[in-house]
Each structure stands twice: as C-alpha cells, then as structure tokens.
Amino acid sequence: MGHDRSGELFLRAQRVIPGGVNSPVRAFKSVGCDPIFYERAKGSHVWDVDGNEYVDFIGSWGPMILGHAPDVVLDAVRAQLDRGTSFGAPTEIEVRMAEKVCSVVPSIEMVRMVSSGTEATMSAIRLARGYTGREKFIKFDGNYHGHSDALLVAAGSGLVTLGIPSTPGVTKGAAADTIVLPYNDIDAVRTTLAREGEQVAAIIVEPVAGNMGVVPPAEGFLEGLRDACDEYGVVLIFDEVITGFRVALGGAQERYGVMPDLTTLGKIIGGGFPVGAFGGKREIMEHLAPVGPVYQAGTLSGNPVAMVAGLALIEALERPGVYDELERKGARLEAGLRRAVASAGVEAFLTRVGSMACMFFTADEVRDCASASSSDTERYARYFRAMLDEGILLAPSQFEATFIGLAHSDDDIDAMADAAARVLAAL
Ligand code: KE4
C-alpha cells in the first residue's frame, strides 16, 4: 500500500496548518506513522488519496453509525440546499429536531442546538453554575468533554494520547473550580461532596467513557452519582456526545436507566455535519437567554442543513431492530477479537458497550484512567500500523473507541478479526 500522495499532502498541510491537521488526534502522532489523507468514503469503507481502500472503524469518531454518506442523509441535505443553507433565524426544521430529541432522549424536556460537543459541554457547565449559583464542578480523570478551558483538565482523548497533562493557556483561574476525581470511584465523589458539596454546581460524566479507550460504568456508579447529586442539590450532566443515539436510541441514560438533569449531545446528532446540543429539565433550561439570564449563542446553531442531516439520521435509527443489529455486530466483533487474542496468546483487556469497543494492551482490568494508562501504547502503535497495512482502519490511539456501524457487514467484521489474529500473532 503506497502512501506517496498522502505524504505529499501531509508536507504541504504542515506548512499552513499546525501539525498538518485540524484536530490533533488525526495526526497519527502516537501510532508512529504519517496520517493518511482521505479521498472519499461510503458505507463502511474509505479510500485514501493513494487509492488504498480500508474498512473504517473510526467512523469520523462516532457520527457514522449508519456508515459514511448514507443516502437518507444525502437526500435530505440535497433537498434543503436549494432552499438555503443558513439563515440565523428560526425555522420549522429546528422545531422538528428539538421535538425529536425531546421524544427520544428520556430526560430531555427542552434542548438548545450548538455547533460542536465542546460548545455543548461548555454551555451546560455555565448553565448549571447559573442555575445553582455555585462555581465548582466535578469531572473525572480521563473523561474528555471538548476543549473549553475549565474542562481541559486531566482530560482524555488527544491529551492522554499525546501525554499532555495540562494545557498551557488554561489559566489557574480557569481551572480553579474544576475538581477531578477517578472515574468509577463513587466513594471519592461522596467524600468530596461531604466536604464541599454546597459549593459544587455540577458533576459532568461520560456515562460510558470513550476517551480513555472504552470504559463502562462500574455497577452502581451512575446510580450513585444520581443519588449524590440529589442529596447535595448538584446538577448531574451526562456527556452523551459519544453515547447519545449510540449505546441506545436514548443513549446511556436509556440503557442504564439513570436520568441526568442535563445531557450534552454531538456527533451522531449532526449526521456528519457540525452539530452539538444540550438539553434537560425545563426548570433548568429556562434559565437560558432569552428567557433567563444565562447567556449562550451561536451564529450557525440549528442551521437547516445540519438539522435535516441529523434528523434524517435519527429517524433512520428509530427503525425497528436497529439496536439489536448493532448489538449483534458488536458481539460478533468482540467474539472475533477474543478468539484472535487467545490464539495469539497476547495480553489484552477488551471492553464493549453495544457498538463501541476497545482492546487495551494490558493484562490488568481497565476501570479508570490510571488502569487504562497501564496499556502498552507502543504495542498498540505496532498493532495499528499492521492493521492499516491489512486494510483495517482503527482509531490512531489506544485511548479512543472502535466504532461499529450498521454498514459494517459480517465480512467486514470477520476481516477485522482475521487480520487481528494474524497481526497479534506477529506482534
Ligand atoms: P467536539 O467539540 O469535538 O464536537 O466534541 C467534544 C467532545 C465532547 N464530549 C465527548 C464525550 C467527546 O468524545 C468529544 C469529542 N471526541 C473526540 C474523540 N474522542 C473528537 C475527535 C477529535 O478531537 O478530533
């Protein structure tokens, strides 16, 4: 597989874009090779600019749950384009999208559209602070909630991938009210709230962690957060940017039956276009301008092209049997990878929740960022490069997720498992 054209483009890109990429994890820095530049994608496959074809398990980091460029989305977007692409004014399609989100996400009574997951989580924290009048909030080590200053503390995703413990430019003041606790440690939460609960506005959590690899919530963790927040009057925020419409149509809150006060959404909700959203209890949401005093705004929020794309995708996910099929595909991949690990005799810890999965190169059980970080990232890098040569495109980081979509055929899934068996045996 030649990568000459990708190499040329990468050199050009680095002259005019920092690191040659518009988001750090795309640079393949932690997996020891230059990034491939995509030419096109359809369904479960992508083609790079050198004509190499891959089965894609990145899925644009989550949005491509139907596969790339699904016809239902393309048709909806084509129909909208001639009517206009952005108005900065209210439209019916925004109402339909909001009604849909409120109907499928159990705890959401009202929702505000934004243009990224970062905007969604940043706004949700501000709203929780405005609603409670409190300033501190709790996040968890290894959870990534986008790159707003107060949340960019002990974050996962690209920070743990690149070993950036804290980011220059985030001032002490900006991070002063951020309390970081170990994921899945409900005792640490209760101890902290007992000490300073009346100063804590919110707890924000990835209900299934997807940015330190995939780490499911420990038994009772989410329920414990709900109880603790009730006891201390703290706003519970589920960051469902990854898990929303992924682990169930109604997200992790539907799958685990724990209701947050606010939910942030992204990725899938945009159908491949830039969309984020935050929503929840009417009593809280009505503190937002122009009804209430908490300001939040966005030029392209709710733009009609992104709305028709996202709505078309969500409606496709409402069809009967979709999540049973995603579970079947996820289980098939997990079984194949477990066979590959066993036959190769390598140490690995596998996790999966529905159609998001991860293989950690460690013998330890992974339940938080510290245990995830015990993984052999050098070995993962070799695995990634060898799988790329086999035509399998995985997340270019041990600390991201493998995403399975409806477009992945059994052949695609078996091809990944078979390639893994060969590659792991030779690692
Ligand atoms: P965006 O601002 O990237 O749309 O969303 C931020 C965000 C918020 N919350 C969660 C749980 C997230 O996973 C993300 C973004 N995820 C990363 C990868 N895990 C996006 C990929 C990237 O940074 O390029």
Short mmCIF file of C-alpha atoms and ligand atoms in Angstrom, two decimals:
data_model
loop_
_atom_site.label_atom_id
_atom_site.label_comp_id
_atom_site.label_asym_id
_atom_site.label_seq_id
_atom_site.Cartn_x
_atom_site.Cartn_y
_atom_site.Cartn_z
CA MET A 1 0.00 0.00 0.00
CA GLY A 2 1.68 3.21 -1.18
CA HIS A 3 1.08 6.42 0.70
CA ASP A 4 3.05 8.82 -1.51
CA ARG A 5 0.21 11.25 -2.18
CA SER A 6 -0.78 11.31 1.49
CA GLY A 7 2.88 12.04 2.25
CA GLU A 8 2.99 14.92 -0.20
CA LEU A 9 -0.25 16.37 1.15
CA PHE A 10 0.98 16.00 4.73
CA LEU A 11 4.12 18.02 3.91
CA ARG A 12 2.01 20.73 2.25
CA ALA A 13 -0.50 20.69 5.09
CA GLN A 14 2.17 21.15 7.77
CA ARG A 15 3.26 24.40 6.15
CA VAL A 16 -0.13 26.02 6.62
CA ILE A 17 -1.99 24.03 9.29
CA PRO A 18 -0.46 23.37 12.74
CA GLY A 19 0.69 19.74 12.67
CA GLY A 20 -0.96 19.43 9.26
CA VAL A 21 -4.31 18.63 10.84
CA ASN A 22 -7.37 20.43 12.11
CA SER A 23 -7.63 18.19 15.17
CA PRO A 24 -4.58 16.67 16.90
CA VAL A 25 -5.62 13.01 17.10
CA ARG A 26 -5.84 12.89 13.29
CA ALA A 27 -2.05 13.33 13.02
CA PHE A 28 -1.34 9.67 13.90
CA LYS A 29 1.42 11.02 16.17
CA SER A 30 1.05 8.35 18.87
CA VAL A 31 0.99 5.46 16.39
CA GLY A 32 4.32 6.31 14.75
CA CYS A 33 3.34 6.97 11.16
CA ASP A 34 2.14 9.81 8.98
CA PRO A 35 -1.60 10.27 8.61
CA ILE A 36 -3.46 9.03 5.56
CA PHE A 37 -5.46 11.64 3.67
CA TYR A 38 -8.97 10.56 2.77
CA GLU A 39 -10.29 10.89 -0.76
CA ARG A 40 -13.85 9.59 -0.21
CA ALA A 41 -15.96 7.33 1.95
CA LYS A 42 -19.18 5.35 1.55
CA GLY A 43 -20.77 2.89 3.93
CA SER A 44 -18.16 1.05 5.99
CA HIS A 45 -15.28 1.78 3.60
CA VAL A 46 -12.96 4.73 3.00
CA TRP A 47 -10.43 5.31 0.23
CA ASP A 48 -7.28 7.38 0.71
CA VAL A 49 -5.73 9.69 -1.87
CA ASP A 50 -3.41 6.89 -2.99
CA GLY A 51 -6.36 4.69 -3.86
CA ASN A 52 -5.97 2.36 -0.86
CA GLU A 53 -9.27 1.01 0.46
CA TYR A 54 -9.94 0.39 4.14
CA VAL A 55 -12.71 -0.98 6.33
CA ASP A 56 -13.25 2.01 8.61
CA PHE A 57 -13.75 1.54 12.36
CA ILE A 58 -13.15 5.22 13.23
CA GLY A 59 -16.39 6.38 11.63
CA SER A 60 -15.40 10.04 11.93
CA TRP A 61 -15.03 9.43 15.72
CA GLY A 62 -18.64 8.35 16.14
CA PRO A 63 -21.11 10.09 13.79
CA MET A 64 -21.08 7.41 11.08
CA ILE A 65 -23.33 4.91 12.88
CA LEU A 66 -25.20 4.28 9.62
CA GLY A 67 -21.93 4.26 7.68
CA HIS A 68 -20.44 7.07 5.62
CA ALA A 69 -22.60 9.24 3.32
CA PRO A 70 -25.87 7.36 3.95
CA ASP A 71 -28.38 8.02 1.19
CA VAL A 72 -31.10 9.07 3.66
CA VAL A 73 -28.86 11.90 4.84
CA LEU A 74 -27.58 12.89 1.39
CA ASP A 75 -31.14 13.03 0.03
CA ALA A 76 -32.32 15.21 2.92
CA VAL A 77 -29.38 17.59 2.50
CA ARG A 78 -29.80 17.84 -1.30
CA ALA A 79 -33.46 18.73 -0.82
CA GLN A 80 -32.53 21.50 1.63
CA LEU A 81 -29.62 23.10 -0.22
CA ASP A 82 -31.73 24.98 -2.79
CA ARG A 83 -33.87 26.41 -0.01
CA GLY A 84 -30.86 27.98 1.72
CA THR A 85 -28.06 26.84 3.98
CA SER A 86 -28.14 29.21 6.96
CA PHE A 87 -30.50 31.96 7.96
CA GLY A 88 -29.68 32.96 11.52
CA ALA A 89 -33.41 32.87 12.05
CA PRO A 90 -35.83 30.29 13.48
CA THR A 91 -37.04 27.55 11.14
CA GLU A 92 -39.56 24.71 11.34
CA ILE A 93 -36.80 22.13 10.93
CA GLU A 94 -35.21 23.28 14.20
CA VAL A 95 -38.54 22.74 15.95
CA ARG A 96 -38.84 19.27 14.44
CA MET A 97 -35.29 18.40 15.53
CA ALA A 98 -35.93 19.67 19.07
CA GLU A 99 -39.20 17.72 19.26
CA LYS A 100 -37.40 14.60 18.06
CA VAL A 101 -34.58 14.93 20.62
CA CYS A 102 -37.13 15.51 23.40
CA SER A 103 -39.06 12.44 22.28
CA VAL A 104 -36.13 10.02 22.11
CA VAL A 105 -33.80 11.16 24.94
CA PRO A 106 -35.71 10.28 28.12
CA SER A 107 -34.60 13.11 30.42
CA ILE A 108 -34.67 15.97 27.88
CA GLU A 109 -37.67 18.32 28.13
CA MET A 110 -36.03 21.25 26.28
CA VAL A 111 -32.91 21.42 24.10
CA ARG A 112 -30.63 24.09 22.61
CA MET A 113 -28.63 23.40 19.45
CA VAL A 114 -24.97 24.43 19.12
CA SER A 115 -22.22 23.53 16.62
CA SER A 116 -19.93 21.15 18.50
CA GLY A 117 -19.70 18.93 21.55
CA THR A 118 -17.30 21.42 23.08
CA GLU A 119 -19.90 24.17 22.86
CA ALA A 120 -22.50 21.83 24.33
CA THR A 121 -20.48 20.89 27.43
CA MET A 122 -19.12 24.41 27.96
CA SER A 123 -22.67 25.76 27.85
CA ALA A 124 -24.05 23.04 30.12
CA ILE A 125 -21.46 23.84 32.80
CA ARG A 126 -22.25 27.56 32.55
CA LEU A 127 -25.98 26.82 32.79
CA ALA A 128 -25.51 24.59 35.84
CA ARG A 129 -23.46 27.31 37.53
CA GLY A 130 -26.05 29.96 36.65
CA TYR A 131 -28.91 27.76 37.85
CA THR A 132 -27.31 26.80 41.20
CA GLY A 133 -25.32 29.95 41.88
CA ARG A 134 -22.38 27.68 42.69
CA GLU A 135 -18.96 27.72 40.98
CA LYS A 136 -17.15 24.37 41.39
CA PHE A 137 -17.83 21.25 39.36
CA ILE A 138 -16.59 17.66 39.33
CA LYS A 139 -15.25 15.85 36.25
CA PHE A 140 -13.43 12.54 36.02
CA ASP A 141 -9.83 11.79 35.12
CA GLY A 142 -9.67 10.59 31.51
CA ASN A 143 -13.09 11.90 30.56
CA TYR A 144 -12.91 14.32 27.63
CA HIS A 145 -15.60 16.92 27.24
CA GLY A 146 -14.11 19.02 24.45
CA HIS A 147 -11.53 21.77 24.79
CA SER A 148 -13.12 24.60 26.78
CA ASP A 149 -10.70 25.85 29.44
CA ALA A 150 -12.38 24.65 32.61
CA LEU A 151 -12.95 21.18 31.17
CA LEU A 152 -9.48 20.77 29.71
CA VAL A 153 -8.13 19.44 32.99
CA ALA A 154 -6.99 15.81 33.27
CA ALA A 155 -8.88 15.19 30.05
CA GLY A 156 -8.81 12.12 27.88
CA SER A 157 -8.74 11.70 24.10
CA GLY A 158 -5.87 13.60 22.48
CA LEU A 159 -4.47 14.80 25.81
CA VAL A 160 -3.93 11.35 27.26
CA THR A 161 -2.90 10.14 23.78
CA LEU A 162 -0.22 12.82 23.46
CA GLY A 163 0.67 12.81 27.15
CA ILE A 164 -0.40 16.43 27.70
CA PRO A 165 -1.24 16.53 31.44
CA SER A 166 -2.49 20.08 31.35
CA THR A 167 -2.62 22.63 28.59
CA PRO A 168 -0.57 25.85 28.54
CA GLY A 169 -3.02 28.68 28.08
CA VAL A 170 -5.53 27.28 30.56
CA THR A 171 -5.05 29.67 33.45
CA LYS A 172 -5.04 28.70 37.11
CA GLY A 173 -8.15 30.80 37.47
CA ALA A 174 -9.96 28.99 34.69
CA ALA A 175 -9.20 25.59 36.21
CA ALA A 176 -9.50 26.64 39.87
CA ASP A 177 -13.07 25.39 40.22
CA THR A 178 -12.58 22.10 38.39
CA ILE A 179 -12.42 19.09 40.74
CA VAL A 180 -11.01 15.94 39.13
CA LEU A 181 -11.81 12.52 40.60
CA PRO A 182 -11.09 8.96 39.45
CA TYR A 183 -13.71 7.51 37.10
CA ASN A 184 -15.90 4.81 38.64
CA ASP A 185 -14.96 5.91 42.19
CA ILE A 186 -18.27 6.77 43.83
CA ASP A 187 -16.63 6.91 47.29
CA ALA A 188 -14.37 9.74 46.11
CA VAL A 189 -17.47 11.59 44.88
CA ARG A 190 -19.30 11.19 48.19
CA THR A 191 -16.23 12.21 50.20
CA THR A 192 -15.80 15.33 48.06
CA LEU A 193 -19.45 16.32 48.28
CA ALA A 194 -19.49 15.76 52.04
CA ARG A 195 -16.61 18.22 52.25
CA GLU A 196 -17.69 20.89 49.75
CA GLY A 197 -20.95 19.79 48.20
CA GLU A 198 -22.67 23.11 48.81
CA GLN A 199 -20.08 24.74 46.52
CA VAL A 200 -20.49 22.22 43.70
CA ALA A 201 -22.72 23.22 40.79
CA ALA A 202 -22.44 20.07 38.70
CA ILE A 203 -20.96 16.68 38.10
CA ILE A 204 -20.21 16.03 34.44
CA VAL A 205 -19.50 12.46 33.37
CA GLU A 206 -19.19 10.32 30.27
CA PRO A 207 -21.75 7.65 31.28
CA VAL A 208 -19.69 5.22 29.22
CA ALA A 209 -16.17 6.57 28.95
CA GLY A 210 -14.99 6.72 25.33
CA ASN A 211 -11.89 8.90 25.62
CA MET A 212 -9.57 6.69 27.64
CA GLY A 213 -10.47 3.81 25.43
CA VAL A 214 -13.94 2.43 26.20
CA VAL A 215 -14.56 2.02 29.94
CA PRO A 216 -18.10 1.03 31.03
CA PRO A 217 -19.58 2.45 34.24
CA ALA A 218 -18.95 0.19 37.23
CA GLU A 219 -22.02 -1.42 38.80
CA GLY A 220 -23.85 1.28 40.75
CA PHE A 221 -21.60 4.16 39.66
CA LEU A 222 -24.19 6.08 37.67
CA GLU A 223 -26.91 5.37 40.23
CA GLY A 224 -24.51 6.57 42.94
CA LEU A 225 -23.91 9.82 41.06
CA ARG A 226 -27.67 10.36 40.76
CA ASP A 227 -28.23 9.80 44.48
CA ALA A 228 -25.29 12.00 45.49
CA CYS A 229 -26.49 14.84 43.24
CA ASP A 230 -29.99 14.60 44.70
CA GLU A 231 -28.58 14.72 48.24
CA TYR A 232 -26.44 17.85 47.64
CA GLY A 233 -28.53 19.70 45.05
CA VAL A 234 -25.88 19.19 42.37
CA VAL A 235 -26.76 19.20 38.63
CA LEU A 236 -25.91 15.83 37.06
CA ILE A 237 -24.71 16.24 33.48
CA PHE A 238 -24.34 13.19 31.23
CA ASP A 239 -21.94 14.00 28.43
CA GLU A 240 -23.52 11.79 25.75
CA VAL A 241 -21.65 13.28 22.81
CA ILE A 242 -20.41 9.74 22.08
CA THR A 243 -23.07 7.56 23.76
CA GLY A 244 -26.09 9.55 22.58
CA PHE A 245 -28.00 7.56 19.92
CA ARG A 246 -25.02 5.11 20.07
CA VAL A 247 -25.48 2.73 23.02
CA ALA A 248 -29.28 3.03 22.70
CA LEU A 249 -31.55 5.40 20.79
CA GLY A 250 -31.99 7.31 24.04
CA GLY A 251 -28.31 7.00 24.91
CA ALA A 252 -26.70 5.69 28.08
CA GLN A 253 -29.48 7.17 30.20
CA GLU A 254 -31.91 4.82 28.45
CA ARG A 255 -29.51 1.84 28.52
CA TYR A 256 -28.71 2.16 32.23
CA GLY A 257 -31.97 3.73 33.39
CA VAL A 258 -30.30 6.66 35.18
CA MET A 259 -31.68 10.12 34.42
CA PRO A 260 -29.34 13.15 34.41
CA ASP A 261 -30.54 16.71 34.86
CA LEU A 262 -28.75 17.88 31.71
CA THR A 263 -27.44 15.94 28.70
CA THR A 264 -24.91 17.03 26.10
CA LEU A 265 -25.03 15.60 22.60
CA GLY A 266 -22.92 15.75 19.43
CA LYS A 267 -21.51 13.55 16.68
CA ILE A 268 -24.46 11.35 15.60
CA ILE A 269 -27.00 14.16 16.13
CA GLY A 270 -25.39 16.08 13.25
CA GLY A 271 -25.46 13.21 10.74
CA GLY A 272 -21.92 14.18 9.73
CA PHE A 273 -22.47 17.94 9.97
CA PRO A 274 -21.27 20.21 12.80
CA VAL A 275 -23.93 19.90 15.49
CA GLY A 276 -23.89 19.77 19.26
CA ALA A 277 -26.78 20.13 21.66
CA PHE A 278 -27.52 20.40 25.35
CA GLY A 279 -30.85 19.79 26.97
CA GLY A 280 -32.63 18.61 30.06
CA LYS A 281 -35.11 19.69 32.68
CA ARG A 282 -37.33 22.60 31.63
CA GLU A 283 -36.77 24.23 35.03
CA ILE A 284 -33.03 24.41 34.33
CA MET A 285 -33.15 25.09 30.59
CA GLU A 286 -35.44 28.11 31.07
CA HIS A 287 -32.55 29.86 32.81
CA LEU A 288 -31.03 30.29 29.32
CA ALA A 289 -31.29 33.57 27.43
CA PRO A 290 -33.54 34.99 26.13
CA VAL A 291 -35.94 33.50 28.74
CA GLY A 292 -33.44 33.56 31.60
CA PRO A 293 -30.16 35.33 32.39
CA VAL A 294 -27.59 32.66 31.39
CA TYR A 295 -26.21 33.75 28.04
CA GLN A 296 -25.31 31.34 25.27
CA ALA A 297 -25.45 31.89 21.50
CA GLY A 298 -24.21 30.73 18.08
CA THR A 299 -24.31 32.02 14.52
CA LEU A 300 -24.80 28.62 12.93
CA SER A 301 -26.68 26.97 15.76
CA GLY A 302 -29.56 24.92 14.34
CA ASN A 303 -28.70 25.71 10.74
CA PRO A 304 -31.14 23.96 8.42
CA VAL A 305 -28.61 21.82 6.51
CA ALA A 306 -27.22 20.27 9.70
CA MET A 307 -30.71 19.88 11.10
CA VAL A 308 -32.09 17.96 8.12
CA ALA A 309 -28.99 15.75 8.13
CA GLY A 310 -29.23 14.97 11.83
CA LEU A 311 -32.98 14.46 11.76
CA ALA A 312 -32.74 12.07 8.81
CA LEU A 313 -30.11 10.05 10.66
CA ILE A 314 -32.07 9.88 13.91
CA GLU A 315 -35.23 8.86 12.05
CA ALA A 316 -33.25 6.04 10.39
CA LEU A 317 -32.11 4.90 13.84
CA GLU A 318 -35.73 4.76 15.03
CA ARG A 319 -36.47 1.89 12.66
CA PRO A 320 -37.29 -1.41 14.46
CA GLY A 321 -34.35 -3.71 15.14
CA VAL A 322 -31.56 -1.17 14.58
CA TYR A 323 -30.03 -1.52 18.06
CA ASP A 324 -30.47 -5.29 18.09
CA GLU A 325 -28.48 -5.37 14.84
CA LEU A 326 -25.80 -3.04 16.23
CA GLU A 327 -25.55 -5.32 19.28
CA ARG A 328 -25.25 -8.38 17.05
CA LYS A 329 -22.46 -6.79 15.03
CA GLY A 330 -20.68 -5.59 18.17
CA ALA A 331 -20.88 -9.05 19.74
CA ARG A 332 -19.58 -10.65 16.53
CA LEU A 333 -16.57 -8.34 16.52
CA GLU A 334 -15.91 -8.89 20.22
CA ALA A 335 -16.04 -12.67 19.82
CA GLY A 336 -13.70 -12.49 16.84
CA LEU A 337 -11.21 -10.31 18.68
CA ARG A 338 -11.32 -12.53 21.78
CA ARG A 339 -10.52 -15.52 19.55
CA ALA A 340 -7.68 -13.54 17.96
CA VAL A 341 -6.21 -12.58 21.36
CA ALA A 342 -6.48 -16.14 22.63
CA SER A 343 -4.94 -17.70 19.53
CA ALA A 344 -2.07 -15.20 19.56
CA GLY A 345 -1.52 -15.66 23.28
CA VAL A 346 -1.19 -11.91 23.90
CA GLU A 347 -2.25 -9.93 26.99
CA ALA A 348 -5.21 -7.70 26.23
CA PHE A 349 -8.28 -6.43 28.04
CA LEU A 350 -11.33 -5.99 25.86
CA THR A 351 -14.31 -3.77 26.60
CA ARG A 352 -17.52 -3.19 24.68
CA VAL A 353 -20.84 -1.43 25.15
CA GLY A 354 -23.10 -2.07 22.18
CA SER A 355 -21.33 -0.79 19.05
CA MET A 356 -18.38 0.89 20.78
CA ALA A 357 -15.42 -1.22 21.83
CA CYS A 358 -11.76 -1.16 22.77
CA MET A 359 -8.81 -3.54 23.05
CA PHE A 360 -6.35 -2.42 25.72
CA PHE A 361 -2.85 -3.87 25.50
CA THR A 362 -2.67 -4.68 29.19
CA ALA A 363 -3.30 -7.74 31.34
CA ASP A 364 -4.95 -5.57 34.01
CA GLU A 365 -8.65 -4.90 34.31
CA VAL A 366 -9.30 -1.38 32.99
CA ARG A 367 -11.81 0.62 35.06
CA ASP A 368 -10.38 4.14 35.08
CA CYS A 369 -7.72 6.34 33.51
CA ALA A 370 -4.89 5.04 35.70
CA SER A 371 -5.51 1.41 34.72
CA ALA A 372 -6.12 2.38 31.07
CA SER A 373 -2.76 4.16 31.10
CA SER A 374 -1.05 0.90 32.06
CA SER A 375 -1.60 -0.19 28.45
CA ASP A 376 1.40 -0.75 26.21
CA THR A 377 0.89 2.14 23.79
CA GLU A 378 3.99 1.18 21.78
CA ARG A 379 2.45 -2.25 21.17
CA TYR A 380 -0.84 -0.59 20.22
CA ALA A 381 1.06 1.58 17.71
CA ARG A 382 2.57 -1.52 16.08
CA TYR A 383 -0.87 -3.16 16.04
CA PHE A 384 -2.41 -0.05 14.45
CA ARG A 385 0.22 0.15 11.70
CA ALA A 386 -0.01 -3.55 10.88
CA MET A 387 -3.81 -3.41 10.78
CA LEU A 388 -3.60 -0.38 8.49
CA ASP A 389 -1.44 -2.44 6.13
CA GLU A 390 -4.15 -5.11 6.29
CA GLY A 391 -6.71 -2.54 5.14
CA ILE A 392 -8.31 -2.07 8.57
CA LEU A 393 -8.56 1.49 9.83
CA LEU A 394 -8.61 1.74 13.64
CA ALA A 395 -8.51 4.78 15.91
CA PRO A 396 -4.92 6.11 15.84
CA SER A 397 -4.76 5.96 19.64
CA GLN A 398 -5.05 3.34 22.36
CA PHE A 399 -7.32 5.80 24.17
CA GLU A 400 -10.16 6.07 21.67
CA ALA A 401 -13.03 3.80 20.64
CA THR A 402 -13.61 1.31 17.87
CA PHE A 403 -16.97 2.23 16.36
CA ILE A 404 -19.14 -0.34 14.60
CA GLY A 405 -21.95 0.85 12.35
CA LEU A 406 -24.94 -0.62 10.56
CA ALA A 407 -22.97 -0.52 7.31
CA HIS A 408 -20.34 -2.97 8.63
CA SER A 409 -21.11 -6.33 7.02
CA ASP A 410 -20.30 -9.64 8.67
CA ASP A 411 -17.48 -9.89 6.12
CA ASP A 412 -16.10 -6.51 7.27
CA ILE A 413 -16.24 -7.62 10.88
CA ASP A 414 -14.69 -11.01 10.20
CA ALA A 415 -11.98 -9.32 8.10
CA MET A 416 -11.02 -7.23 11.11
CA ALA A 417 -10.96 -10.20 13.46
CA ASP A 418 -8.98 -12.33 10.99
CA ALA A 419 -6.48 -9.52 10.41
CA ALA A 420 -6.16 -9.06 14.18
CA ALA A 421 -5.37 -12.77 14.59
CA ARG A 422 -2.58 -12.53 12.03
CA VAL A 423 -1.22 -9.24 13.32
CA LEU A 424 -1.34 -10.12 17.02
CA ALA A 425 0.45 -13.40 16.38
CA ALA A 426 3.28 -11.48 14.72
CA LEU A 427 3.46 -8.56 17.19
P1 KE4 B 1 -16.34 18.18 19.65
O1 KE4 B 1 -16.10 19.59 20.16
O2 KE4 B 1 -15.07 17.52 19.16
O3 KE4 B 1 -17.50 18.09 18.65
O4 KE4 B 1 -16.85 17.31 20.90
C1 KE4 B 1 -16.08 17.28 22.08
C2 KE4 B 1 -16.42 16.04 22.87
C3 KE4 B 1 -17.25 16.15 23.97
N1 KE4 B 1 -17.59 15.06 24.70
C4 KE4 B 1 -17.14 13.82 24.36
C5 KE4 B 1 -17.54 12.65 25.20
C6 KE4 B 1 -16.30 13.65 23.23
O5 KE4 B 1 -15.85 12.42 22.91
C7 KE4 B 1 -15.94 14.77 22.46
C8 KE4 B 1 -15.03 14.67 21.25
N2 KE4 B 1 -14.47 13.37 21.00
C9 KE4 B 1 -13.19 13.38 20.30
C10 KE4 B 1 -12.67 11.94 20.15
N3 KE4 B 1 -12.99 11.05 21.21
C11 KE4 B 1 -13.32 14.03 18.96
C12 KE4 B 1 -12.20 13.75 18.00
C13 KE4 B 1 -11.22 14.89 17.94
O6 KE4 B 1 -10.94 15.54 18.97
O7 KE4 B 1 -10.72 15.12 16.82
#
